[in-house]
Tab-separated table of C-alpha atoms in Angstrom:
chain	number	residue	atom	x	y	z
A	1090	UNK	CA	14.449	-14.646	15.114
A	1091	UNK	CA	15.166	-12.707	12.065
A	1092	UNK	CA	13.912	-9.356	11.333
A	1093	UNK	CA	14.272	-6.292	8.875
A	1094	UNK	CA	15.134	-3.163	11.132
A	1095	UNK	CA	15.394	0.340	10.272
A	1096	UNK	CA	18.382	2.180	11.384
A	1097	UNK	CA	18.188	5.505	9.908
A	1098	UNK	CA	17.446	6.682	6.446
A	1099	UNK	CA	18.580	4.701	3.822
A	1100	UNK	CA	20.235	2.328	6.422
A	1101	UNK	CA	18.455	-1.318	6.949
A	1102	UNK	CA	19.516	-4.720	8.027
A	1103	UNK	CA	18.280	-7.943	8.548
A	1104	UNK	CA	19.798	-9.014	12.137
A	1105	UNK	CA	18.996	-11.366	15.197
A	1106	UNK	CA	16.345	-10.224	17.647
A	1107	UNK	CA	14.377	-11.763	20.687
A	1108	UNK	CA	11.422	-13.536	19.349
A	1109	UNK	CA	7.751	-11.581	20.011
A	1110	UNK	CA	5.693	-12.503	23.143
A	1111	UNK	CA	2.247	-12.316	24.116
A	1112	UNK	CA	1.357	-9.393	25.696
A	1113	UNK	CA	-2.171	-9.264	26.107
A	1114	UNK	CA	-4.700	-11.732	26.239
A	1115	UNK	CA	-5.977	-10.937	23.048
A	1116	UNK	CA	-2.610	-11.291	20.743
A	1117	UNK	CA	-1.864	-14.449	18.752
A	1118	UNK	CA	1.491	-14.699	17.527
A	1119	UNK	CA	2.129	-15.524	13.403
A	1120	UNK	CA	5.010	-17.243	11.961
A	1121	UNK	CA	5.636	-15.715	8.977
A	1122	UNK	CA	4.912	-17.532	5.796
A	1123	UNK	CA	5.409	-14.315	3.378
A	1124	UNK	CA	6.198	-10.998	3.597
A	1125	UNK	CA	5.753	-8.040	1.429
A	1126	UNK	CA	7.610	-4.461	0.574
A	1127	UNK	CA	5.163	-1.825	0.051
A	1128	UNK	CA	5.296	1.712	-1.551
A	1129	UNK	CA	4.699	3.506	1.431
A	1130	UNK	CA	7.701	1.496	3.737
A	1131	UNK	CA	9.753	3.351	0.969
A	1132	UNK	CA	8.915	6.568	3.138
A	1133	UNK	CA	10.291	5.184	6.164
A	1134	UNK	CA	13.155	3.801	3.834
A	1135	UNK	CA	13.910	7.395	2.342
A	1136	UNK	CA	13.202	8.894	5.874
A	1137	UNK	CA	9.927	11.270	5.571
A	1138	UNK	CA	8.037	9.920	7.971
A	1139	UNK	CA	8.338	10.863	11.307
A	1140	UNK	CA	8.964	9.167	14.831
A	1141	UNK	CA	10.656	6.399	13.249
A	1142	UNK	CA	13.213	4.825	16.120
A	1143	UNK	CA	16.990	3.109	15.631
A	1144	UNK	CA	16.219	-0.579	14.983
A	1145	UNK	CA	12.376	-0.791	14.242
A	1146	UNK	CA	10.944	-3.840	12.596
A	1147	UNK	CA	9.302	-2.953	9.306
A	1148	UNK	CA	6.657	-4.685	7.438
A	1149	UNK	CA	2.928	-4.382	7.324
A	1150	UNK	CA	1.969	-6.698	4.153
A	1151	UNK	CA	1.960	-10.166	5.623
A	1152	UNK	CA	0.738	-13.405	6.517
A	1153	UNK	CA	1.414	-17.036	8.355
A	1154	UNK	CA	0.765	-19.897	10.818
A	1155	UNK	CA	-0.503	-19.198	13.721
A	1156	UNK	CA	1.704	-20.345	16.104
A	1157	UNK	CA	0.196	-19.353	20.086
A	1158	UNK	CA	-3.139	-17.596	20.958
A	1159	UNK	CA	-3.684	-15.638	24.328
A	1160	UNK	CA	-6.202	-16.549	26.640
A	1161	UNK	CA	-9.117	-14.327	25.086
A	1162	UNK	CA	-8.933	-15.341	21.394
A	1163	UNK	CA	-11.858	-16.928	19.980
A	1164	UNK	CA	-11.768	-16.796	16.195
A	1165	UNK	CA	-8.466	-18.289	15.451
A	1166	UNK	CA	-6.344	-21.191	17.033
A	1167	UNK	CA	-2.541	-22.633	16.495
A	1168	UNK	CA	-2.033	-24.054	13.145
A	1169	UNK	CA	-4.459	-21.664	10.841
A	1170	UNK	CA	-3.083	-20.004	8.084
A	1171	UNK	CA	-4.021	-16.983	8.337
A	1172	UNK	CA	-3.985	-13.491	6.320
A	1173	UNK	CA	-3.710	-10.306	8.746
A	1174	UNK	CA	-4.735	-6.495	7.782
A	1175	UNK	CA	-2.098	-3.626	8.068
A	1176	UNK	CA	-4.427	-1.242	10.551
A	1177	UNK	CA	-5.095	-2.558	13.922
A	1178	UNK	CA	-8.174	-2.735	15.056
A	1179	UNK	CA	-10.237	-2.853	18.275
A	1180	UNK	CA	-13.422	-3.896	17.056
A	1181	UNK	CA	-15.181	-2.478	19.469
A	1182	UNK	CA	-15.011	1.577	19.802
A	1183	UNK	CA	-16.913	4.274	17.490
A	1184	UNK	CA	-15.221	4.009	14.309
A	1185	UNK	CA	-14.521	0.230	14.329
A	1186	UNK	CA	-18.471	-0.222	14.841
A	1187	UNK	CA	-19.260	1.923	11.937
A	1188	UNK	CA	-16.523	-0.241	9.925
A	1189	UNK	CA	-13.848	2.339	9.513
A	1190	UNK	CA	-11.132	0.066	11.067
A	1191	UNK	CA	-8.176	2.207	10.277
A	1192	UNK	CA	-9.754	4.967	12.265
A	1193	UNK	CA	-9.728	2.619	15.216
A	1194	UNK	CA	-9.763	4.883	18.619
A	1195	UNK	CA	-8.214	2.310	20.857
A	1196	UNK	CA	-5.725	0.355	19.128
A	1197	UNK	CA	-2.611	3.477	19.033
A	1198	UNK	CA	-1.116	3.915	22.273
A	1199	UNK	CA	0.487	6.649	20.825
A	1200	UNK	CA	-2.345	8.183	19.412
A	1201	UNK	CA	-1.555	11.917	21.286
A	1202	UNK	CA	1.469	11.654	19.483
A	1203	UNK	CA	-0.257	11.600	16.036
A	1204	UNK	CA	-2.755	14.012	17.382
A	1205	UNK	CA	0.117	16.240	17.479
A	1206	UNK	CA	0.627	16.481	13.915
A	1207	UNK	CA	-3.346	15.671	12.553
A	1208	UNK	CA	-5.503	17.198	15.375
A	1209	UNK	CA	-6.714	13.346	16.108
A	1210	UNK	CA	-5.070	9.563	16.378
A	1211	UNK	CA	-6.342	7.268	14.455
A	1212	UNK	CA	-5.390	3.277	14.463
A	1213	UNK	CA	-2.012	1.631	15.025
A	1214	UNK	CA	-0.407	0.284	11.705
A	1215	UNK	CA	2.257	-2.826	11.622
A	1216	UNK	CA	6.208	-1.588	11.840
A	1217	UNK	CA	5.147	1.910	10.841
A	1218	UNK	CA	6.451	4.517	13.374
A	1219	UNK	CA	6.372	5.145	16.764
A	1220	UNK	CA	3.638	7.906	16.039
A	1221	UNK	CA	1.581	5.014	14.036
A	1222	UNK	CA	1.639	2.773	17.739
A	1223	UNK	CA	5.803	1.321	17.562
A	1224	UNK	CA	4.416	-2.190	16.408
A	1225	UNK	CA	6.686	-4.417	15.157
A	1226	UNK	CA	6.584	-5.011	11.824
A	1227	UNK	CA	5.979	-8.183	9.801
A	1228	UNK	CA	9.100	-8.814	7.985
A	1229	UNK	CA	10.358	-10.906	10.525
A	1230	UNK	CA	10.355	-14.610	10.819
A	1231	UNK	CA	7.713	-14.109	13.611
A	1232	UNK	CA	4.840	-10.937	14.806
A	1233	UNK	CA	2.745	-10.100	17.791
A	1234	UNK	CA	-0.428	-9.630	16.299
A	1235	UNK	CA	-2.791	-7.623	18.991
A	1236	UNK	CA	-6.416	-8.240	18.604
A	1237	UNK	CA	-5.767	-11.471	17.073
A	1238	UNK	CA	-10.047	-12.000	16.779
A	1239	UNK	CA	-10.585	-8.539	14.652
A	1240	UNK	CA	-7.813	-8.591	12.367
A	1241	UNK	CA	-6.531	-11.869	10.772
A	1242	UNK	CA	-8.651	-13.950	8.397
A	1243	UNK	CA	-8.079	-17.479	8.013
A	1244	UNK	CA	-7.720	-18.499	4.174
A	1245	UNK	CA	-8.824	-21.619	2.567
A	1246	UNK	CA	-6.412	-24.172	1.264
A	1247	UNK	CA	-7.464	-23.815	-2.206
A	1248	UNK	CA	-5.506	-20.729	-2.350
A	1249	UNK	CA	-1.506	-19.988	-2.259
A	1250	UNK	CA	0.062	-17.796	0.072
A	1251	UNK	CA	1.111	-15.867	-3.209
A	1252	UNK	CA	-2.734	-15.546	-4.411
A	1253	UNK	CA	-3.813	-14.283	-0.516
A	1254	UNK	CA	-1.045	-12.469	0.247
A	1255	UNK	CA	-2.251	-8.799	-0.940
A	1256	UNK	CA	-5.331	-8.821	1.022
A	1257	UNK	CA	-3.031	-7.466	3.874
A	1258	UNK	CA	-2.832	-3.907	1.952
A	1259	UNK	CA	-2.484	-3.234	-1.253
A	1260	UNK	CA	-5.858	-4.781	-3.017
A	1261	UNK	CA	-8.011	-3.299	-0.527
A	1262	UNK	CA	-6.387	-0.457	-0.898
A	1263	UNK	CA	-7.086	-0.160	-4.367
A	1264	UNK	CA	-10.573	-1.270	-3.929
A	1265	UNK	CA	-11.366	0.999	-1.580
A	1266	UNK	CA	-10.269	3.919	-4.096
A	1267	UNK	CA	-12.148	2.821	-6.770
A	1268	UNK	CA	-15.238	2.457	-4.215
A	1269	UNK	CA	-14.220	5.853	-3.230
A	1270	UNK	CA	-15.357	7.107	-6.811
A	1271	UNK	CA	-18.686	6.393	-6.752
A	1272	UNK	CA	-18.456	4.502	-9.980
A	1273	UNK	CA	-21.176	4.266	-12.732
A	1274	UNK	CA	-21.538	1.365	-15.228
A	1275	UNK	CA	-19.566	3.917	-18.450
A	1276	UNK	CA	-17.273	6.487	-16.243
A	1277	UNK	CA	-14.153	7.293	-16.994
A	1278	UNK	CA	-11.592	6.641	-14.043
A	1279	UNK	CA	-8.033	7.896	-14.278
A	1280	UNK	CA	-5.436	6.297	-12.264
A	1281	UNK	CA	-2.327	7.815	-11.760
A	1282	UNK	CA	0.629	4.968	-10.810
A	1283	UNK	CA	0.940	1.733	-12.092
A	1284	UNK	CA	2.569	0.277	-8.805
A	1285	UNK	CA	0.847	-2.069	-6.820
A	1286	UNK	CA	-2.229	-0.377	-5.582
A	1287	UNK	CA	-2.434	1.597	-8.961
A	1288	UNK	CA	-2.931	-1.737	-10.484
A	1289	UNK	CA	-5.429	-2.670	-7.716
A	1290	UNK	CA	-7.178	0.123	-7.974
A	1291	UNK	CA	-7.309	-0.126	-11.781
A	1292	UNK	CA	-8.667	-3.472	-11.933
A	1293	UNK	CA	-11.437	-2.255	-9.217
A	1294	UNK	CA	-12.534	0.139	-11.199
A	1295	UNK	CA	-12.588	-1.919	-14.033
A	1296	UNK	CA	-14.911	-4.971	-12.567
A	1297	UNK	CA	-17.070	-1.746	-11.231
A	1298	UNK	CA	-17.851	-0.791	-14.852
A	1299	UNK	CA	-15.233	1.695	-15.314
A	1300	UNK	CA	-13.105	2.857	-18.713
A	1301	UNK	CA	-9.755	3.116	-16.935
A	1302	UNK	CA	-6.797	5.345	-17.776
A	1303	UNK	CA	-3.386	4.907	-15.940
A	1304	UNK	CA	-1.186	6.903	-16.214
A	1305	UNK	CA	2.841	6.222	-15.305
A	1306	UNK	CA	6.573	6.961	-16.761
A	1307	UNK	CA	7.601	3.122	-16.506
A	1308	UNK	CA	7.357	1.384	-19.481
A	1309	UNK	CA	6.745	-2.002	-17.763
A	1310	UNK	CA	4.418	-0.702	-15.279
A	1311	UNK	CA	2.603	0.747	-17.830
A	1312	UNK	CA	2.463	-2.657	-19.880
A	1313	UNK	CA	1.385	-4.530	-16.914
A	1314	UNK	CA	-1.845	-1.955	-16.370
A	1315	UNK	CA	-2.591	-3.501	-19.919
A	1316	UNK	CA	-2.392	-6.961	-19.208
A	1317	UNK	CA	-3.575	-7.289	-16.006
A	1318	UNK	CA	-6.055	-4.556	-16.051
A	1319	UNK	CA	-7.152	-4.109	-19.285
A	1320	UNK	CA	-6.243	-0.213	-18.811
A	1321	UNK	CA	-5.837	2.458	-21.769
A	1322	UNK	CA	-2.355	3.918	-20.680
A	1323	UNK	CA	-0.674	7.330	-20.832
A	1324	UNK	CA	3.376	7.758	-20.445
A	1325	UNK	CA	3.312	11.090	-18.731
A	1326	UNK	CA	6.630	12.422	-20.260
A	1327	UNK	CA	5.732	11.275	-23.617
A	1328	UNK	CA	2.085	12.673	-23.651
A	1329	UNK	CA	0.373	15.859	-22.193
A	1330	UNK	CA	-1.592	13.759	-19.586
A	1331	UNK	CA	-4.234	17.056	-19.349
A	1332	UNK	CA	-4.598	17.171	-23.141
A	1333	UNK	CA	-5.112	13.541	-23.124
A	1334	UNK	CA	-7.531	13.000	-20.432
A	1335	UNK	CA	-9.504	16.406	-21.485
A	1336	UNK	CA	-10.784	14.817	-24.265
A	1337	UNK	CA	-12.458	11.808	-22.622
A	1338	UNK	CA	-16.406	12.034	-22.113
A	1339	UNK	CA	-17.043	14.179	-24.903
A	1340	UNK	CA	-15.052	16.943	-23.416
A	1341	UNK	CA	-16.200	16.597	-19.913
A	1342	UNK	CA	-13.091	15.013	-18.849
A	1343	UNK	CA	-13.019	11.712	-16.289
A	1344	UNK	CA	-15.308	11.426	-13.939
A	1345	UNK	CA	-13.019	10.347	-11.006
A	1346	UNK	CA	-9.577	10.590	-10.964
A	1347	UNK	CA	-7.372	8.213	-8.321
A	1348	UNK	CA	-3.881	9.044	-6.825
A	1349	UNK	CA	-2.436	6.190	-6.108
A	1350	UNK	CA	1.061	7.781	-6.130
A	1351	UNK	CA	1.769	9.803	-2.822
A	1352	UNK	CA	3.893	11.841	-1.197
A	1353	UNK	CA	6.893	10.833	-3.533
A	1354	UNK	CA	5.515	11.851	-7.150
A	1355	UNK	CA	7.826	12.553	-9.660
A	1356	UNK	CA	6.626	15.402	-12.115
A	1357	UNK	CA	7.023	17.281	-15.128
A	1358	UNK	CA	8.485	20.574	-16.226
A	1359	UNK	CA	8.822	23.441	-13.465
A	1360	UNK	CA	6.417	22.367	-11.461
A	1361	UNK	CA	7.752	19.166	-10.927
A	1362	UNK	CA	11.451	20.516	-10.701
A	1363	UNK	CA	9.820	22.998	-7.820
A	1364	UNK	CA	8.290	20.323	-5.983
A	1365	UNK	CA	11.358	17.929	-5.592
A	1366	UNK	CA	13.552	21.257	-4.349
A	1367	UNK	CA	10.748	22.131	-2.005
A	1368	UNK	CA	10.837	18.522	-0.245
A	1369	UNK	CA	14.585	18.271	-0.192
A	1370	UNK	CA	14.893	21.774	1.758
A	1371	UNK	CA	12.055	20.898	3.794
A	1372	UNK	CA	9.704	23.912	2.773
A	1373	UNK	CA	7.472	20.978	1.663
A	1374	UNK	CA	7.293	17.647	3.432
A	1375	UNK	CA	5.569	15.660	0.630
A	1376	UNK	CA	5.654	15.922	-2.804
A	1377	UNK	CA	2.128	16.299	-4.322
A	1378	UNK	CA	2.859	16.115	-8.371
A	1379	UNK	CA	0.322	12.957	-8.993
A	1380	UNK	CA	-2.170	14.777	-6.619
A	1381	UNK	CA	-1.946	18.600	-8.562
A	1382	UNK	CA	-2.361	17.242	-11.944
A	1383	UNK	CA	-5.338	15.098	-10.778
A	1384	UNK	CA	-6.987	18.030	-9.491
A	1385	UNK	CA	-5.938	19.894	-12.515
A	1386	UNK	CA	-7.836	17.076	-14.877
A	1387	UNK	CA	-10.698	15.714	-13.027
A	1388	UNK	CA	-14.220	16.890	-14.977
A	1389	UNK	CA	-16.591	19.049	-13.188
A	1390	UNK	CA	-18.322	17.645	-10.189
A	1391	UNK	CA	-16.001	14.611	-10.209
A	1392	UNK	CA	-14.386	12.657	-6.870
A	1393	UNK	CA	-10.541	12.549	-6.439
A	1394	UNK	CA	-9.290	9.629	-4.678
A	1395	UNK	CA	-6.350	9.291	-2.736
A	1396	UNK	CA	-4.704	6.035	-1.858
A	1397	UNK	CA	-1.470	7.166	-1.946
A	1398	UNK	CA	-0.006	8.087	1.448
A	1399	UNK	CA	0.866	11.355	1.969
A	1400	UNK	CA	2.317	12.689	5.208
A	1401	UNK	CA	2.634	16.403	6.165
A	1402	UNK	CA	2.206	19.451	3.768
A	1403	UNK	CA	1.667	19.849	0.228
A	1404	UNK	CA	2.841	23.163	-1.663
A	1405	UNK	CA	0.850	24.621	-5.037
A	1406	UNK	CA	-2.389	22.646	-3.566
A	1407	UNK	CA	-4.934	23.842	-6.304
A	1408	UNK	CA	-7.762	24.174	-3.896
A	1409	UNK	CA	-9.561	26.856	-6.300
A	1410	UNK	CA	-9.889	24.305	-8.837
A	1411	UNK	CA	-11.205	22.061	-6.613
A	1412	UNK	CA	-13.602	24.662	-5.953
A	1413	UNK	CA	-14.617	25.552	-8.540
A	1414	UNK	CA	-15.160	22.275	-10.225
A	1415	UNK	CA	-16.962	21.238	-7.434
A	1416	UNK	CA	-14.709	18.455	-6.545
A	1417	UNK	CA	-15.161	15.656	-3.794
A	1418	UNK	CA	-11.904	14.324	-2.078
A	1419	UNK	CA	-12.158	11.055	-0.567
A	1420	UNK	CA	-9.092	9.621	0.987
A	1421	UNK	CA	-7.304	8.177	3.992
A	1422	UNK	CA	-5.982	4.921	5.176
A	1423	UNK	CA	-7.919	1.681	3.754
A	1424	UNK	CA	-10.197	0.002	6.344
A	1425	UNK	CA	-9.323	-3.691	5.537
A	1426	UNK	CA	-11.315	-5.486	7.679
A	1427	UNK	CA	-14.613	-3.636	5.919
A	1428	UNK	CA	-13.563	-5.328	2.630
A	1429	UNK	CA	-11.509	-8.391	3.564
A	1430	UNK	CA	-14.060	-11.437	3.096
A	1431	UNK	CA	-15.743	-10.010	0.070
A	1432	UNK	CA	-12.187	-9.850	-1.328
A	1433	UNK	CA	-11.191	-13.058	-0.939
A	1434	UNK	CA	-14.358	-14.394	-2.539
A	1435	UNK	CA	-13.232	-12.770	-5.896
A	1436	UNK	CA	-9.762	-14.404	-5.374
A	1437	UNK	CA	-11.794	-17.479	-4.642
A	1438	UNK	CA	-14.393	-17.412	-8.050
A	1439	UNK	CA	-10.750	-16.512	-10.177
A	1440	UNK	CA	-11.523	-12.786	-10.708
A	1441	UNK	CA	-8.448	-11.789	-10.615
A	1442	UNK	CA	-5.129	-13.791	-9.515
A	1443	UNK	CA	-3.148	-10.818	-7.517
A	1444	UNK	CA	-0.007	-12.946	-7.400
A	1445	UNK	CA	0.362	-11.768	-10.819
A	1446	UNK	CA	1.560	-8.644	-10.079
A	1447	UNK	CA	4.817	-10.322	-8.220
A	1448	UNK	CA	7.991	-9.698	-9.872
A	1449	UNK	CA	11.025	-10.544	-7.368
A	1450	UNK	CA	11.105	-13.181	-4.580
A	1451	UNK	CA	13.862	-13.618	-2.394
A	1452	UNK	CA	14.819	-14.182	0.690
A	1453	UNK	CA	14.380	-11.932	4.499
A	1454	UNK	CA	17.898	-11.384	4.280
A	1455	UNK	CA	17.854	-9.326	0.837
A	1456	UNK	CA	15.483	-7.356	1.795
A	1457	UNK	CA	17.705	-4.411	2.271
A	1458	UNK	CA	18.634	-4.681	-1.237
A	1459	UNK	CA	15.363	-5.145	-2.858
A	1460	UNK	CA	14.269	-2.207	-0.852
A	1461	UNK	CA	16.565	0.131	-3.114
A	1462	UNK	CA	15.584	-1.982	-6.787
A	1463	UNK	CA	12.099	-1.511	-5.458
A	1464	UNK	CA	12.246	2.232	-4.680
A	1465	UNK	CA	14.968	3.117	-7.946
A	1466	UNK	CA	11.965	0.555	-10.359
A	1467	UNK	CA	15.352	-1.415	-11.457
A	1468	UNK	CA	15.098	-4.665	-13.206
A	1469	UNK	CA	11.467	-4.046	-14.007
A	1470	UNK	CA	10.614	-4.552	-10.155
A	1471	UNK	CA	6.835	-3.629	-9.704
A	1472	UNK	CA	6.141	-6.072	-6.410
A	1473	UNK	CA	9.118	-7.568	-4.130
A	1474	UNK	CA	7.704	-10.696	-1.756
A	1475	UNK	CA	10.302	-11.662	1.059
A	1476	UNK	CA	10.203	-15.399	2.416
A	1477	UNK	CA	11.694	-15.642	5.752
A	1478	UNK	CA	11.784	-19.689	5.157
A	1479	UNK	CA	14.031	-19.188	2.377
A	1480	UNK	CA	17.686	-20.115	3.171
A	1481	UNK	CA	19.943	-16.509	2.882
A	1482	UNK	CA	21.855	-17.285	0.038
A	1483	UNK	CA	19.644	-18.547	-1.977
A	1484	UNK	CA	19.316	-16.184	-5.601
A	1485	UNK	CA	16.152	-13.573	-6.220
A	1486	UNK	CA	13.816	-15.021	-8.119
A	1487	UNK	CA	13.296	-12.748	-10.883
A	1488	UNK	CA	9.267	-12.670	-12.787
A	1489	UNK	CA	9.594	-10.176	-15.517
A	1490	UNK	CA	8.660	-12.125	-18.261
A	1491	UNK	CA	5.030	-10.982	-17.721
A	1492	UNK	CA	6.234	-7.423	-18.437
A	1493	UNK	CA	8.761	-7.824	-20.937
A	1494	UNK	CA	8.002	-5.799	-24.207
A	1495	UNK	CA	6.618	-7.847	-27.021
């Protein structure tokens, strides 16, 4: 089969690799129908996250036919179309029982490794390091899927693969930071990135009863948070976003603030100079710009959210504002399974349409490419969708009339 492998950073190439196999009686095996790039395979991409291995399979936003089942598998059978969630889950231990999938105690077999680094393991995650499990990742014509009865969903046939699609990741994900925040029918939610799960986590907030602020340098980013959202927007290096934001709520400042940026932020002025140096020499391993000026802006007693990944250490970490505003963090990798079904029924009553947010399909085979437009935000590229089915030469089909300026 075909899959996307990593090679080192900045190195990836599609090439010709033995097709998966059941392992256990529990996996099913998906062909894939559609595969997605995510913000946080651009840290594998630009090499900050550990225990990554020459030739990995990447990919952890996807979906398909199933294709075989082993022995045990109840829930799903060859021939459904089926989406499946990024964390793998047992279903069965502590944390899956209490719904917290992606804290899954059973489904990393390298979980000491990860221990290592965080004090615990939590679950395995799709072609996302060797300390994340060494699963093979789903942009590839075909994945192993372990615990094929507590992870994939089957979809109805109403829907397109395009529409269903994002339940793998990135709209859970920005649901579950908007949940994160506690919202009120009135509060003000600022949302810094208007990527993918920025967006998500916008229009959460949004159908929660939320006045939403993003907040992003990108001119069509920031016009998509309008349409698609319904956002108020702030261009960071055109606006002071603390000035801004201090004057919401009668001076009180938002009531939640989300990062849905991560350990790559890009910032402003000294500090942000400071915090790019710090990560290039290594005295920092993430870059926590988005995260800082969050802290910085979030009203007294507020919640800041964190959907954006974030791997290792974070220099200038305000933690006496946080203090003494009172502050309550909520973050961590999205439990998918918790929120899956409820999801879908939004997609399902035409809430939203996620396949909006799509601008570039193409190919498996130019994935390597769209991995760079994708990270450098070239040719207004917000969301890149790979189609293994496609034939290799065939052009990138280009959306950006949805964020064109007026």
């Amino acid at each position: 089969m075909k899959a996307l492998r990593w090679h080192g950073t900045h190195d990836l190439s599609v090439d010709t690799v033995d097709d998966p196999q059941i392992l256990d009686p529990n996996d099913c095996i998906i062909k894939t129908s559609l595969t997605a790039i995510c913000g946080s395979d651009l840290h594998l991409f630009d090499g900050y996250i550990p225990s990554m291995e020459d030739g990995d399979i990447l990919g952890h936003e996807f979906m398909g036919e199933v294709v075989e089942v082993g022995g045990a598998v109840q829930n799903v059978k060859k021939g459904d179309r089926v989406v499946v969630p990024f964390p793998i889950a047992c279903g069965h231990c502590h944390y899956c029982n209490r719904d917290e999938h992606s804290l899954c105690d059973t489904s990393n077999p390298n979980k000491d490794m990860q221990a290592a680094a965080y004090g615990f393991g939590a679950a395995g995650i799709f072609g996302y390091s060797h300390m994340m499990g060494g699963f093979a990742g789903g942009q590839a014509e075909y994945v192993r899927v372990p615990y094929a009865d507590v992870g994939p969903l089957k979809v109805p046939d109403s829907l397109t693969d395009e529409q269903v699609l994002f339940l793998t990741d990135i709209y859970p994900t920005g649901y579950q930071a908007a949940v994160n925040c506690d919202i009120q029918e009135g509060d003000v939610v600022a949302v810094w990135g208007c990527g993918p799960v920025g967006l998500f986590a916008q229009i959460s907030a949004a159908m929660m009863g939320a006045q939403v602020i993003a907040i992003d340098r990108f001119p069509e980013r920031l016009r998509m948070a309008e349409q698609f959202a319904g956002s108020t927007t702030i261009h960071y290096e055109d606006e002071d976003v603390f000035a801004k934001l201090e004057e919401v709520n009668d001076g009180r400042g938002p009531n939640a603030c989300i990062d849905a940026v991560g350990l790559e932020a890009h910032g402003t002025g000294i500090t942000g100079v400071a915090q790019k140096v710090e990560q290039e020499v290594r005295l920092q391993t993430d870059r926590g710009s988005a995260l800082i000026e969050a802290i910085q802006s979030c009203g007294k007693g507020g919640t800041v959210s964190i959907p954006g990944v974030y791997g290792g250490v974070v220099n200038h970490f305000n933690i006496g504002a946080a203090f003494g505003k009172g502050l309550t963090f909520k973050m961590g990798q999205t439990h998918v399974q918790r929120y899956i079904k409820d999801l879908l029924g939004h997609i399902e009553a035409g809430d939203l349409d996620p396949s909006y947010i799509i601008t570039h399909k193409a190919p498996l085979e130019k994935g390597p490419e769209l991995y760079e437009t994708f990270r450098d935000k070239e040719d207004d590229c917000v969301k890149v969708v790979l189609d293994p089915s496609w034939d290799a030469d065939r052009e990138v089909e280009v959306r950006t009339e949805k964020v064109d300026a007026d």
